[in-house]
PDB file of C-alpha atoms in Angstrom:
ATOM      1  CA  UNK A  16     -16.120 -19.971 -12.685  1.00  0.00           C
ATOM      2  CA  UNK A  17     -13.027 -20.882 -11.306  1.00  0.00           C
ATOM      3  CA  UNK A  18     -12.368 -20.900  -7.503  1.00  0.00           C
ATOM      4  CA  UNK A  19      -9.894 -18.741  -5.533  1.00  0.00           C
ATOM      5  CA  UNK A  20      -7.790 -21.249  -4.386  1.00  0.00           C
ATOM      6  CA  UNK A  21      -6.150 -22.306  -8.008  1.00  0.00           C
ATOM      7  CA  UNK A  22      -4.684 -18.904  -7.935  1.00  0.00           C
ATOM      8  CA  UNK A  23      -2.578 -20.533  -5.344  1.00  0.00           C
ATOM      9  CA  UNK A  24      -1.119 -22.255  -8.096  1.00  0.00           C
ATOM     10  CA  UNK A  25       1.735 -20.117  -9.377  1.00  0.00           C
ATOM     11  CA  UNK A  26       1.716 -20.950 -12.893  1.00  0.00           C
ATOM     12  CA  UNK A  27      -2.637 -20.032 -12.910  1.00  0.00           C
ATOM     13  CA  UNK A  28      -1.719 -17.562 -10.985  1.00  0.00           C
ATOM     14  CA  UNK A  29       1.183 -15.914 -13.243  1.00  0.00           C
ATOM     15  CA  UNK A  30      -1.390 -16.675 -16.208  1.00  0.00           C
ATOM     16  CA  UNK A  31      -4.229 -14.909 -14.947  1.00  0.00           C
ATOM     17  CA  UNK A  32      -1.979 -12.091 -14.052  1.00  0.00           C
ATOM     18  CA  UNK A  33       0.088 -11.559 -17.005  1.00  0.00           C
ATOM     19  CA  UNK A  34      -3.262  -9.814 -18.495  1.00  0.00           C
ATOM     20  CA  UNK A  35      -4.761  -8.606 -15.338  1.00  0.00           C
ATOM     21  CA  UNK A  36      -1.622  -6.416 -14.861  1.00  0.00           C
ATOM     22  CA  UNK A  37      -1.296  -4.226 -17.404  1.00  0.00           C
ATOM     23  CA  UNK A  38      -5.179  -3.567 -17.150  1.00  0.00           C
ATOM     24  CA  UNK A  39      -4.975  -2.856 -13.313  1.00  0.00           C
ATOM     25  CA  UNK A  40      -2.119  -0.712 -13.674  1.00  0.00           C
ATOM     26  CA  UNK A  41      -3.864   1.735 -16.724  1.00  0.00           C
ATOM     27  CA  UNK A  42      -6.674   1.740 -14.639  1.00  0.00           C
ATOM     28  CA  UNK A  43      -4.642   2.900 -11.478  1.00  0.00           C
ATOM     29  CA  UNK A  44      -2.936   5.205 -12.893  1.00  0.00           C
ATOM     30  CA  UNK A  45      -6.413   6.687 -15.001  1.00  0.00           C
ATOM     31  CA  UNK A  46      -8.461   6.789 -11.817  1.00  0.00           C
ATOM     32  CA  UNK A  47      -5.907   8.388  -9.533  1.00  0.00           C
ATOM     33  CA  UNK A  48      -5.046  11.172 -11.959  1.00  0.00           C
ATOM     34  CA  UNK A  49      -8.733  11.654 -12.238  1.00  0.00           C
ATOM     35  CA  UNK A  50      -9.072  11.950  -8.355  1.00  0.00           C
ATOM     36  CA  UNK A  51      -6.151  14.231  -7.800  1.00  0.00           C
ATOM     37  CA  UNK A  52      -6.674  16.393 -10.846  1.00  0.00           C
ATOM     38  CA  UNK A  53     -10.217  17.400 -10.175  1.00  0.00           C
ATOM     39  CA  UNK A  54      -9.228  17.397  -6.015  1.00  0.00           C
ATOM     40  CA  UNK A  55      -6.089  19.492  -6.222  1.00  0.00           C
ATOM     41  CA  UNK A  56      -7.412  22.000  -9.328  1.00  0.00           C
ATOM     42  CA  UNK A  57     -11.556  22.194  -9.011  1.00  0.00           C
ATOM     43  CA  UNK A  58     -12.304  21.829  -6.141  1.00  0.00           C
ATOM     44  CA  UNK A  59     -12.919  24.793  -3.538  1.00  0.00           C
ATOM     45  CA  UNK A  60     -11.241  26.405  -0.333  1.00  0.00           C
ATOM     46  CA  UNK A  61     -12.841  25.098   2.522  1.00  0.00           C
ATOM     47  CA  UNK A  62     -13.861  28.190   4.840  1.00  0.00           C
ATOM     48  CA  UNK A  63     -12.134  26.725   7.580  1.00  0.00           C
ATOM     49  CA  UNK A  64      -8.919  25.347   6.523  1.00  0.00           C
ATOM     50  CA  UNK A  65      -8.506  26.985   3.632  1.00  0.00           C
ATOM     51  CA  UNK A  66      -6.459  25.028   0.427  1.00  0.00           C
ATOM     52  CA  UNK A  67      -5.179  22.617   3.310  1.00  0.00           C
ATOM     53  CA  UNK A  68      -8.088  20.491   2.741  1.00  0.00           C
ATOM     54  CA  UNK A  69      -6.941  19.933  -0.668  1.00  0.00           C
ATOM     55  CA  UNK A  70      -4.422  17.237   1.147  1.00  0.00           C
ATOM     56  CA  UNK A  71      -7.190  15.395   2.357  1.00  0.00           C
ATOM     57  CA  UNK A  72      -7.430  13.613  -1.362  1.00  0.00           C
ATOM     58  CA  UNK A  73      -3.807  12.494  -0.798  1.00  0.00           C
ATOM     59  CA  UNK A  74      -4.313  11.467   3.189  1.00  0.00           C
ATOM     60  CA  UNK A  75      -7.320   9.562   3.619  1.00  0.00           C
ATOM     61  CA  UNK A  76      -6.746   7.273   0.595  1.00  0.00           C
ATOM     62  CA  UNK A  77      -2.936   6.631   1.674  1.00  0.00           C
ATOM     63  CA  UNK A  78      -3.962   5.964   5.199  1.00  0.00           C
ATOM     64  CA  UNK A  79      -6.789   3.789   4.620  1.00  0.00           C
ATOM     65  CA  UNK A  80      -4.771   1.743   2.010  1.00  0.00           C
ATOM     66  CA  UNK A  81      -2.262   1.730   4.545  1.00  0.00           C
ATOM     67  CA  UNK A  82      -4.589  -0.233   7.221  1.00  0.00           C
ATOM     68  CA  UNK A  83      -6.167  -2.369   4.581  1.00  0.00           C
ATOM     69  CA  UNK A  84      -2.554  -3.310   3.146  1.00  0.00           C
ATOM     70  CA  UNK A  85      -1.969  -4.690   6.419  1.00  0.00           C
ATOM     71  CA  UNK A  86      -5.245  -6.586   7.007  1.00  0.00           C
ATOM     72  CA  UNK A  87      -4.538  -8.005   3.474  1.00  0.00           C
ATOM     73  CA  UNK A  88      -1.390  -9.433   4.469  1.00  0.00           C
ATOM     74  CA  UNK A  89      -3.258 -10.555   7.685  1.00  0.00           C
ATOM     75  CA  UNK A  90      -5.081 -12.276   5.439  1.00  0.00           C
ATOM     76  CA  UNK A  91      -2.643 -14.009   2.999  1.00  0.00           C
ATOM     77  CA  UNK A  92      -0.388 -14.602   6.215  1.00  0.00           C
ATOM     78  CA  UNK A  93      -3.253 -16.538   7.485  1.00  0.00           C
ATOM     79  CA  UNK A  94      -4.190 -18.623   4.357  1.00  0.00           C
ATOM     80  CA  UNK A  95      -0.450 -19.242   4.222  1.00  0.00           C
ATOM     81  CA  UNK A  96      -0.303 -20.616   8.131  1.00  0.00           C
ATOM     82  CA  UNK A  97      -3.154 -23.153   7.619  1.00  0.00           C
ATOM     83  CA  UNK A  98      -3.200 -24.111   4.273  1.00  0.00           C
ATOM     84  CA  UNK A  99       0.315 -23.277   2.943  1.00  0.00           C
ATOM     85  CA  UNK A 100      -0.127 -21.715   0.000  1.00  0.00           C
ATOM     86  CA  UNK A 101       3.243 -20.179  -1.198  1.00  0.00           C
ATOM     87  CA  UNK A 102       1.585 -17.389  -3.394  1.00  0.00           C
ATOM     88  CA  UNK A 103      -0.345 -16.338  -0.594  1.00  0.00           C
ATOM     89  CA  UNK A 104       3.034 -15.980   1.542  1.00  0.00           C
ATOM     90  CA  UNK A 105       4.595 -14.306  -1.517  1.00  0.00           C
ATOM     91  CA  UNK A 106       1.676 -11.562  -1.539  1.00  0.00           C
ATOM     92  CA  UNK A 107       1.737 -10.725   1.812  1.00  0.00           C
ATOM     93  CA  UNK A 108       5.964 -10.409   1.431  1.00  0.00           C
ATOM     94  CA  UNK A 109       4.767  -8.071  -1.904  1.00  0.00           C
ATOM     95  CA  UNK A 110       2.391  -6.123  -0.308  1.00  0.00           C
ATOM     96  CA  UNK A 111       4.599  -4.467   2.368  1.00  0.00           C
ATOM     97  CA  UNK A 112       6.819  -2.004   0.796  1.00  0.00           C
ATOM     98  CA  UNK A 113       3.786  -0.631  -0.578  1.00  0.00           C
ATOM     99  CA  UNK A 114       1.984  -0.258   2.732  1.00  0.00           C
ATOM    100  CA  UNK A 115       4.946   1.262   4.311  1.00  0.00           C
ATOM    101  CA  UNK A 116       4.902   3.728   1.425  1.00  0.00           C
ATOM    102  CA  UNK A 117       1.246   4.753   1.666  1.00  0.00           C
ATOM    103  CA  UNK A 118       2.018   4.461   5.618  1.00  0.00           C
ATOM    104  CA  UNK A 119       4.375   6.824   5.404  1.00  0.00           C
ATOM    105  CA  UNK A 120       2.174   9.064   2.899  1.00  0.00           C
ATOM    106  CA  UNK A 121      -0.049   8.977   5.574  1.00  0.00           C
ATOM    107  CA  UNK A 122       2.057  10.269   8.087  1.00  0.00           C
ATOM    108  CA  UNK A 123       3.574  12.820   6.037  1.00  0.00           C
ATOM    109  CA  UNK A 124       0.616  14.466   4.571  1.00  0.00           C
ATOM    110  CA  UNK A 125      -1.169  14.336   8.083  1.00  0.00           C
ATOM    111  CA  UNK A 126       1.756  16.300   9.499  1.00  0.00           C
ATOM    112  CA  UNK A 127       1.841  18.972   6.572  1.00  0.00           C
ATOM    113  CA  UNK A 128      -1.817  19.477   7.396  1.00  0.00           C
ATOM    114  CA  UNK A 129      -1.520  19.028  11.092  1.00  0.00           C
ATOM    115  CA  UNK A 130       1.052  22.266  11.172  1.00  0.00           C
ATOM    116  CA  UNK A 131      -1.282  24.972   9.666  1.00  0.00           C
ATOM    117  CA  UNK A 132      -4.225  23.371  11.162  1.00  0.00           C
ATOM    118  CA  UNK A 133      -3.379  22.216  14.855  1.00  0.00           C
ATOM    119  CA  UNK A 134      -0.274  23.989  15.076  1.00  0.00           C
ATOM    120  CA  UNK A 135       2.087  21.412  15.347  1.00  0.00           C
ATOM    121  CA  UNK A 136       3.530  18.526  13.019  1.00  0.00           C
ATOM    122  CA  UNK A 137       3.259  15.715  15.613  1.00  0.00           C
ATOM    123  CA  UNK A 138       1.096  15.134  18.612  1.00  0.00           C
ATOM    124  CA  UNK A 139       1.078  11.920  20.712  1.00  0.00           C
ATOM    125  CA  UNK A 140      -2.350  11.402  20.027  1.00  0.00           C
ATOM    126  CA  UNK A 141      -3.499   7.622  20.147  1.00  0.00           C
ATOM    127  CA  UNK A 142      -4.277   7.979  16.169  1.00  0.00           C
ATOM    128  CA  UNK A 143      -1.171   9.270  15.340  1.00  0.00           C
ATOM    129  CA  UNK A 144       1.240   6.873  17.653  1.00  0.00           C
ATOM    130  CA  UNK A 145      -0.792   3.695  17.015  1.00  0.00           C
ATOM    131  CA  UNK A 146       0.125   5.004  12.726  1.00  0.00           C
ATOM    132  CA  UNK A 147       3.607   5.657  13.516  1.00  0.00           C
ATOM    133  CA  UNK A 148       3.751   1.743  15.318  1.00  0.00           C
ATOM    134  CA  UNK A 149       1.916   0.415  12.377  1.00  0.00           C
ATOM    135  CA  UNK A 150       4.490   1.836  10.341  1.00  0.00           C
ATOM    136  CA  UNK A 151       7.793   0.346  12.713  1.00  0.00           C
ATOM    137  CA  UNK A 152       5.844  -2.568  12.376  1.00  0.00           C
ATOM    138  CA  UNK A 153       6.159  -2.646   8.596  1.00  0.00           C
ATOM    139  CA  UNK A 154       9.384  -2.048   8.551  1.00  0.00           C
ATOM    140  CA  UNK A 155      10.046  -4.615  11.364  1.00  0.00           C
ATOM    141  CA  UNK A 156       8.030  -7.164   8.638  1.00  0.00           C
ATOM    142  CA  UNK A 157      10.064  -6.172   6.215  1.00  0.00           C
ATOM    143  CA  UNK A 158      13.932  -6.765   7.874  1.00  0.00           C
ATOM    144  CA  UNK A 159      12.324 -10.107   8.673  1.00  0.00           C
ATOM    145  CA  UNK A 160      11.381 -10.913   5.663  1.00  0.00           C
ATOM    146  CA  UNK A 161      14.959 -10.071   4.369  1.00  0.00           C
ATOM    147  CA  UNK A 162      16.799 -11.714   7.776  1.00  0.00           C
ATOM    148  CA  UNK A 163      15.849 -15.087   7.083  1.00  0.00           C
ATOM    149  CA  UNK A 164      17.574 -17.559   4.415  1.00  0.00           C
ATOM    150  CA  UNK A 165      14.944 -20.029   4.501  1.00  0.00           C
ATOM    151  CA  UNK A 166      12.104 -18.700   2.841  1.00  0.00           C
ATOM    152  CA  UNK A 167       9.252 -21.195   4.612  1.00  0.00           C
ATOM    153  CA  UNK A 168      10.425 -20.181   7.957  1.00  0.00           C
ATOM    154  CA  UNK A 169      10.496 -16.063   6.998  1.00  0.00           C
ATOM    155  CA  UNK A 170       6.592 -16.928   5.852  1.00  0.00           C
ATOM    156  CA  UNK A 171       6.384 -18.782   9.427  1.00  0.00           C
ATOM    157  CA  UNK A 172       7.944 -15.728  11.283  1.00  0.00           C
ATOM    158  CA  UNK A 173       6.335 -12.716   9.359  1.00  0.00           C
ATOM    159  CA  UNK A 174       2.794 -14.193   9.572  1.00  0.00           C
ATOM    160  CA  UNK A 175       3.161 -14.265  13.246  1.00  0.00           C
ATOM    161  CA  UNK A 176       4.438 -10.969  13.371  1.00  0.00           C
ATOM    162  CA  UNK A 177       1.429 -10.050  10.905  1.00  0.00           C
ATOM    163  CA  UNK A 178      -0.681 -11.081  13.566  1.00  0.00           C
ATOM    164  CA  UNK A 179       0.730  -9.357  16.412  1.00  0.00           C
ATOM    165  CA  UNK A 180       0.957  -5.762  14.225  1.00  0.00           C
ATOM    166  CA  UNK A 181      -2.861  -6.335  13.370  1.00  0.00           C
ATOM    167  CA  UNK A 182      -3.551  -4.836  16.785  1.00  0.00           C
ATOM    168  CA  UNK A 183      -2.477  -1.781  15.887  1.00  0.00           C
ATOM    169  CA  UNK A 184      -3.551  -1.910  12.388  1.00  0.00           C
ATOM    170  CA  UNK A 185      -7.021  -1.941  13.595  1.00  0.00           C
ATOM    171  CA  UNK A 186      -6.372   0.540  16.965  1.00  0.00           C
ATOM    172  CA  UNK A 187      -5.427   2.982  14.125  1.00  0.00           C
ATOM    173  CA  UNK A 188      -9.012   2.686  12.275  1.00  0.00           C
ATOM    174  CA  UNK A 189     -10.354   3.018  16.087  1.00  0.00           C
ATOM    175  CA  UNK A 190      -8.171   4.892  18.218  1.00  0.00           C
ATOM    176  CA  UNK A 191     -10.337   7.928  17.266  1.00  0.00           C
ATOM    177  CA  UNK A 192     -13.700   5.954  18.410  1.00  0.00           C
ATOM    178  CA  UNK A 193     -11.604   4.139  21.645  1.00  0.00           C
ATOM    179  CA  UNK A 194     -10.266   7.340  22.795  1.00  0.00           C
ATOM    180  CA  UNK A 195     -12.200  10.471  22.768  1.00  0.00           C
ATOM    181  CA  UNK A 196      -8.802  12.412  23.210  1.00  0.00           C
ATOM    182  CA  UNK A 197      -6.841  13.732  21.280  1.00  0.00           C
ATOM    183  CA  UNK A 198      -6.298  16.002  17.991  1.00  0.00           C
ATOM    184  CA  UNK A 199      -7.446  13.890  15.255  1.00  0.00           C
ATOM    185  CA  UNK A 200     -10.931  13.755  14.068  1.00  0.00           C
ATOM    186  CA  UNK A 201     -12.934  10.921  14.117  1.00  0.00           C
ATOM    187  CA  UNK A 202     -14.353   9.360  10.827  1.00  0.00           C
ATOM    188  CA  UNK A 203     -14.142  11.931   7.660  1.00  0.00           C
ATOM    189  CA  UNK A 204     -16.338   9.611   5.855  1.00  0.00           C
ATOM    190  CA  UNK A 205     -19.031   7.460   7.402  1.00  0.00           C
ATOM    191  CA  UNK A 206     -22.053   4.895   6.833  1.00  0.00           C
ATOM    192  CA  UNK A 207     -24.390   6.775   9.516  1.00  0.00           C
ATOM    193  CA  UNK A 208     -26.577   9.519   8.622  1.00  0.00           C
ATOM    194  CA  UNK A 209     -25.328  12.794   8.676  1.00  0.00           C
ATOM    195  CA  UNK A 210     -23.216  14.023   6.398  1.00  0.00           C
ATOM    196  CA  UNK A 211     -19.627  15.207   7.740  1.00  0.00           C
ATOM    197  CA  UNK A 212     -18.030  16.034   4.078  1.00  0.00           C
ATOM    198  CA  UNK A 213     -19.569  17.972   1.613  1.00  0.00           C
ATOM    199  CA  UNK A 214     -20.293  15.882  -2.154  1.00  0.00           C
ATOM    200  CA  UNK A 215     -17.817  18.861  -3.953  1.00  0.00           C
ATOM    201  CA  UNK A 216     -14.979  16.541  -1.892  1.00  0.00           C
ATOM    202  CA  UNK A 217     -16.853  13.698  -1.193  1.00  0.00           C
ATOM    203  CA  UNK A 218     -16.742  12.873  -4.859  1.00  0.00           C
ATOM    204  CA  UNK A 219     -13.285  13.116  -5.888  1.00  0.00           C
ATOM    205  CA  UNK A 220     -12.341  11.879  -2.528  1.00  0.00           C
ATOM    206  CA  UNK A 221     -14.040   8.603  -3.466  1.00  0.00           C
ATOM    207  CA  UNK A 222     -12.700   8.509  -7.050  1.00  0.00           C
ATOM    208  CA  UNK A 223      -8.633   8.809  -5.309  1.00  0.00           C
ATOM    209  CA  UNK A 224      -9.667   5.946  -2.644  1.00  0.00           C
ATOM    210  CA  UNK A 225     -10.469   3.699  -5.746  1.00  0.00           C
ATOM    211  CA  UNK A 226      -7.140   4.837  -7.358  1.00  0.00           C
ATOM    212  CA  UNK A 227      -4.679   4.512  -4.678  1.00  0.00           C
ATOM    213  CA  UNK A 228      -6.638   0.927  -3.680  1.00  0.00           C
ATOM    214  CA  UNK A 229      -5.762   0.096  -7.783  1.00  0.00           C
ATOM    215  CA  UNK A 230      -2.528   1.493  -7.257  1.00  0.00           C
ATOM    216  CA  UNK A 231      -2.119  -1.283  -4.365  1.00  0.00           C
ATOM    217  CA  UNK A 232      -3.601  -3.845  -5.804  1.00  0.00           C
ATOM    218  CA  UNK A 233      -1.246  -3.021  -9.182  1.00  0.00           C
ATOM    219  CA  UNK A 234       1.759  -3.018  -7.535  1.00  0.00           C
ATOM    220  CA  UNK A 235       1.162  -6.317  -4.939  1.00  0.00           C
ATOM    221  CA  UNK A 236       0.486  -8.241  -8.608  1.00  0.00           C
ATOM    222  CA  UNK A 237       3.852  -6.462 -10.069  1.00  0.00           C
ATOM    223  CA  UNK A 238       5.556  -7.852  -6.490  1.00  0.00           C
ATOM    224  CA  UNK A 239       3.989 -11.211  -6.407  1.00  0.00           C
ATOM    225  CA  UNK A 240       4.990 -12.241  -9.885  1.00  0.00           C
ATOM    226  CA  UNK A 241       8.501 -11.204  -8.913  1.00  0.00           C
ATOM    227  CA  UNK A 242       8.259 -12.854  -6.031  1.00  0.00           C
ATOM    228  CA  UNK A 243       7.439 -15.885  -7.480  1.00  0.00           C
ATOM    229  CA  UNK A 244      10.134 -15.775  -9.602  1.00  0.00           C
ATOM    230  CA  UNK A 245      12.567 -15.048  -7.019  1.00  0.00           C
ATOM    231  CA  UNK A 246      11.664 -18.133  -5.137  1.00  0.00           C
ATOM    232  CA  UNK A 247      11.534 -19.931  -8.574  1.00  0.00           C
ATOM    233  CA  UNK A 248      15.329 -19.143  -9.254  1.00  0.00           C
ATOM    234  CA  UNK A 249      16.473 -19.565  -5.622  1.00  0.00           C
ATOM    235  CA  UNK A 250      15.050 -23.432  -5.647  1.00  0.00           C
ATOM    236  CA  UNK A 251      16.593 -23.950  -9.093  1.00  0.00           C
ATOM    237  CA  UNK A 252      19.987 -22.746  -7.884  1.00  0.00           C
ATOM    238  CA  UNK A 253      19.662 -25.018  -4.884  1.00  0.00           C
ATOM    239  CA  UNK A 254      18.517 -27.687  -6.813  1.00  0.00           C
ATOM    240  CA  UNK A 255      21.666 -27.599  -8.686  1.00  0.00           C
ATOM    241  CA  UNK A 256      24.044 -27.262  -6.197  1.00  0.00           C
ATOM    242  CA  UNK A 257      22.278 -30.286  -4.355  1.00  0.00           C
ATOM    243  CA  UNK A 258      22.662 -32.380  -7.867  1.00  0.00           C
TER     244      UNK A 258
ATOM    245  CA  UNK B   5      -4.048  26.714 -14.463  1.00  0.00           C
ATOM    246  CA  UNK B   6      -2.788  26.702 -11.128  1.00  0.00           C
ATOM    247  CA  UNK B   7      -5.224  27.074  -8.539  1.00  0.00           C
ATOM    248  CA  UNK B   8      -4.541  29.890  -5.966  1.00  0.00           C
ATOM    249  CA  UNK B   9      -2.967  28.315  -3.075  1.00  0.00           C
ATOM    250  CA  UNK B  10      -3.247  31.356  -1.069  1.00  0.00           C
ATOM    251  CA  UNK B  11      -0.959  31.268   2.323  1.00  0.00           C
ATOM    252  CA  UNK B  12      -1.278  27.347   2.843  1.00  0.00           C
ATOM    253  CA  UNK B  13       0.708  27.244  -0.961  1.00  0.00           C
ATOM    254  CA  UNK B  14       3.819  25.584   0.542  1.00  0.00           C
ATOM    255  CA  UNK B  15       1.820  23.020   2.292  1.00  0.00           C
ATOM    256  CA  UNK B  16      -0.561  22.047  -0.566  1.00  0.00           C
ATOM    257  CA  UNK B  17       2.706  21.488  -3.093  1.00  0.00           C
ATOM    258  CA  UNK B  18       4.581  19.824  -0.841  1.00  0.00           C
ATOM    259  CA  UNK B  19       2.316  16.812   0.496  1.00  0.00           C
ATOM    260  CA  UNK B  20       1.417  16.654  -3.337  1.00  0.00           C
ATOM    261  CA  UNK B  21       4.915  16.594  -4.566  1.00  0.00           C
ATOM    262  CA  UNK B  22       6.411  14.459  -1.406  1.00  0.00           C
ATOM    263  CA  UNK B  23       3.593  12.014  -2.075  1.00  0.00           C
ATOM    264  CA  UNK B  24       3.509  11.469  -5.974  1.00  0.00           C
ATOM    265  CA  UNK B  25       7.983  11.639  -5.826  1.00  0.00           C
ATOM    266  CA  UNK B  26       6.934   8.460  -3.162  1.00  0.00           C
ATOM    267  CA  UNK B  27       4.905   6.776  -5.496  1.00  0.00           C
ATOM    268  CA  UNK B  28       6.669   7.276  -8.730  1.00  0.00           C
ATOM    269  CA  UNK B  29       9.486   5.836  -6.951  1.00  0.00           C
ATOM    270  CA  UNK B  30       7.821   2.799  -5.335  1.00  0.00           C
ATOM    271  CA  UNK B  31       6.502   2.378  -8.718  1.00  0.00           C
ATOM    272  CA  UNK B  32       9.779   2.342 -10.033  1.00  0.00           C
ATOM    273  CA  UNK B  33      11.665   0.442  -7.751  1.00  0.00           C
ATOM    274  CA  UNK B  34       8.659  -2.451  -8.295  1.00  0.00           C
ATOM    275  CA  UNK B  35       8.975  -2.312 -11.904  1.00  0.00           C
ATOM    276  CA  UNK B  36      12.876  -2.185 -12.338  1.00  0.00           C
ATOM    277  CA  UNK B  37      13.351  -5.169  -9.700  1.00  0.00           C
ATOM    278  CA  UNK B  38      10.863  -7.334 -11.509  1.00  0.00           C
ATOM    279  CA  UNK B  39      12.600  -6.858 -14.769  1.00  0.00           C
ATOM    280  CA  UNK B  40      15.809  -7.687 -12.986  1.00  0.00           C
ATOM    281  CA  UNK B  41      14.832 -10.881 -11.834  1.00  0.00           C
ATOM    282  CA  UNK B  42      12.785 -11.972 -15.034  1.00  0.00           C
ATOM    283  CA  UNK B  43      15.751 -11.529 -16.457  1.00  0.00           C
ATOM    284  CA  UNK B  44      18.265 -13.645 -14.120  1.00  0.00           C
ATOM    285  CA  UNK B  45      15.429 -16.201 -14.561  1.00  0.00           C
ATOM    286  CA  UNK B  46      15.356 -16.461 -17.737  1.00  0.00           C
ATOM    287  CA  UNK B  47      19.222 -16.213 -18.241  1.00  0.00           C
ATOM    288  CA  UNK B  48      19.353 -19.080 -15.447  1.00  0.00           C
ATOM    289  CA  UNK B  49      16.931 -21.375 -17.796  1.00  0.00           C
ATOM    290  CA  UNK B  50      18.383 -20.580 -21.078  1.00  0.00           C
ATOM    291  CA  UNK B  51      21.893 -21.182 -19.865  1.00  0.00           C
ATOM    292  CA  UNK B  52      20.364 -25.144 -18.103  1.00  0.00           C
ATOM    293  CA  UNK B  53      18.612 -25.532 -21.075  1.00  0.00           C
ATOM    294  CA  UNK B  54      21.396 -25.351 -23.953  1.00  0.00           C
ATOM    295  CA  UNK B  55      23.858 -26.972 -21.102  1.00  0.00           C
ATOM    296  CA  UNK B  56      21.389 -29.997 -21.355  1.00  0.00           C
TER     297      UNK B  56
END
């Protein structure tokens, strides 16, 4: 079996991916329609909040693929500070636009839902604000990214902000359990017994998680092949010019 | 087909129709950028190549 690290070879990598792709982004796209199909049409009113809780197929998987793209760059920024990997630098730079989309997925849906349900579209509630940082924080990663020339020293620079922004990556997975305060709920789905979510959402609930985490993992293999590329073309050029 | 929304309808349709628009468009912009610099790439190496 071969080992992680010869993915950080770009041409194994860019192998290994040129099938991988096209499978990961069927099965994205299969799963997710699955998981919003059978959430948004068969599944029914909750006595409480009505069809609202229809959005919770669309808000639960963005927001935790929000949190998890960051870790994952956490991650790859990591890999790239100690063992200077340029495909793992290239992920993490891949992996943000579609974070700040599912952040901003999250945000969005939570304040469609939050209006019928709370009565208001926004509350500074440590959830909600520690979200909206992770989501400056994104786009912070992301000017950064595009800032700097030099593309060793934007890896150097955005895996130390990757590190600071991990803080609130993780207070928005906590906040709820931190602070007892506040309008959002704690935990819709949890390891502990006790069941908080009935199975007729549980189950397509799961099935859209597993999409939208394919639909991430698609598009960061779409981004790091380009990314690659990019980099490839930009030390040709330079190469030239030096010649 | 359509499931009864009842009085949350605007809500439902539009965190499903601002979220998918987001995707389709994420998806779009990842797709059409890649192909855009595949193809600078490869015109880049072609033109080196013939050029010696």
């Amino acid at each position: 079996m071969a080992s992680f690290w010869e993915y950080a070879n770009p041409l194994k990598f860019m192998r290994t991916t040129d099938w991988l792709l096209p499978v990961v982004a069927w099965a994205a796209v299969i799963v997710t329609a699955v998981g919003l199909i059978w959430g948004f049409f068969f599944t029914p009113d909750d006595f409480r909040q009505g069809s609202t809780v229809k959005i919770i197929f669309l808000h639960v998987p963005s927001a935790l693929m929000a949190i998890n793209a960051w870790i994952m760059m956490l991650v790859a920024s990591l890999i790239w500070l100690i063992r200077r990997h340029h495909v793992s630098a290239l992920a993490a730079k891949a992996a943000a636009p579609v974070g700040v989309i599912m952040t901003l997925i999250g945000l969005i849906t939570g304040a469609v839902w939050g209006q019928p349900m709370w009565g208001t579209w926004w509350a500074w509630d440590p959830r909600l604000t520690s979200f909206l940082i992770l989501f400056l924080f994104y786009l912070g990663y992301i000017a950064l990214w595009a800032a700097i020339d030099d593309p060793d020293t934007a890896a150097d620079l955005t895996a130390v902000l990757c590190l600071v922004g991990s803080v609130f990556a993780l207070l928005s997975r906590y906040a709820a359990f931190f602070w007892s305060q506040g309008l959002h709920q704690g935990a819709s789905l949890s390891l502990a017994p006790g069941t908080r979510i009935d199975w007729a959402y549980k189950a397509p609930l799961y099935i859209s998680m597993t999409g939208f985490g394919l639909i991430f993992l698609a598009l960061v293999i779409a981004g790091t092949r380009t990314e690659i590329r990019a980099r490839r073309m930009k030390a040709l050029v330079a190469r030239e010019r030096m010649a | 087909m359509m499931p009864d929304l009842g009085r949350y309808f605007l809500e439902v349709t539009l965190a499903y129709g601002v979220s998918l628009g987001l995707l389709a468009v994420l998806a779009l912009w990842v797709w059409l950028r890649g192909r855009a610099v595949r193809r600078a790439l490869d015109e880049f190496e072609n033109s080196r190549g013939k050029n010696g």
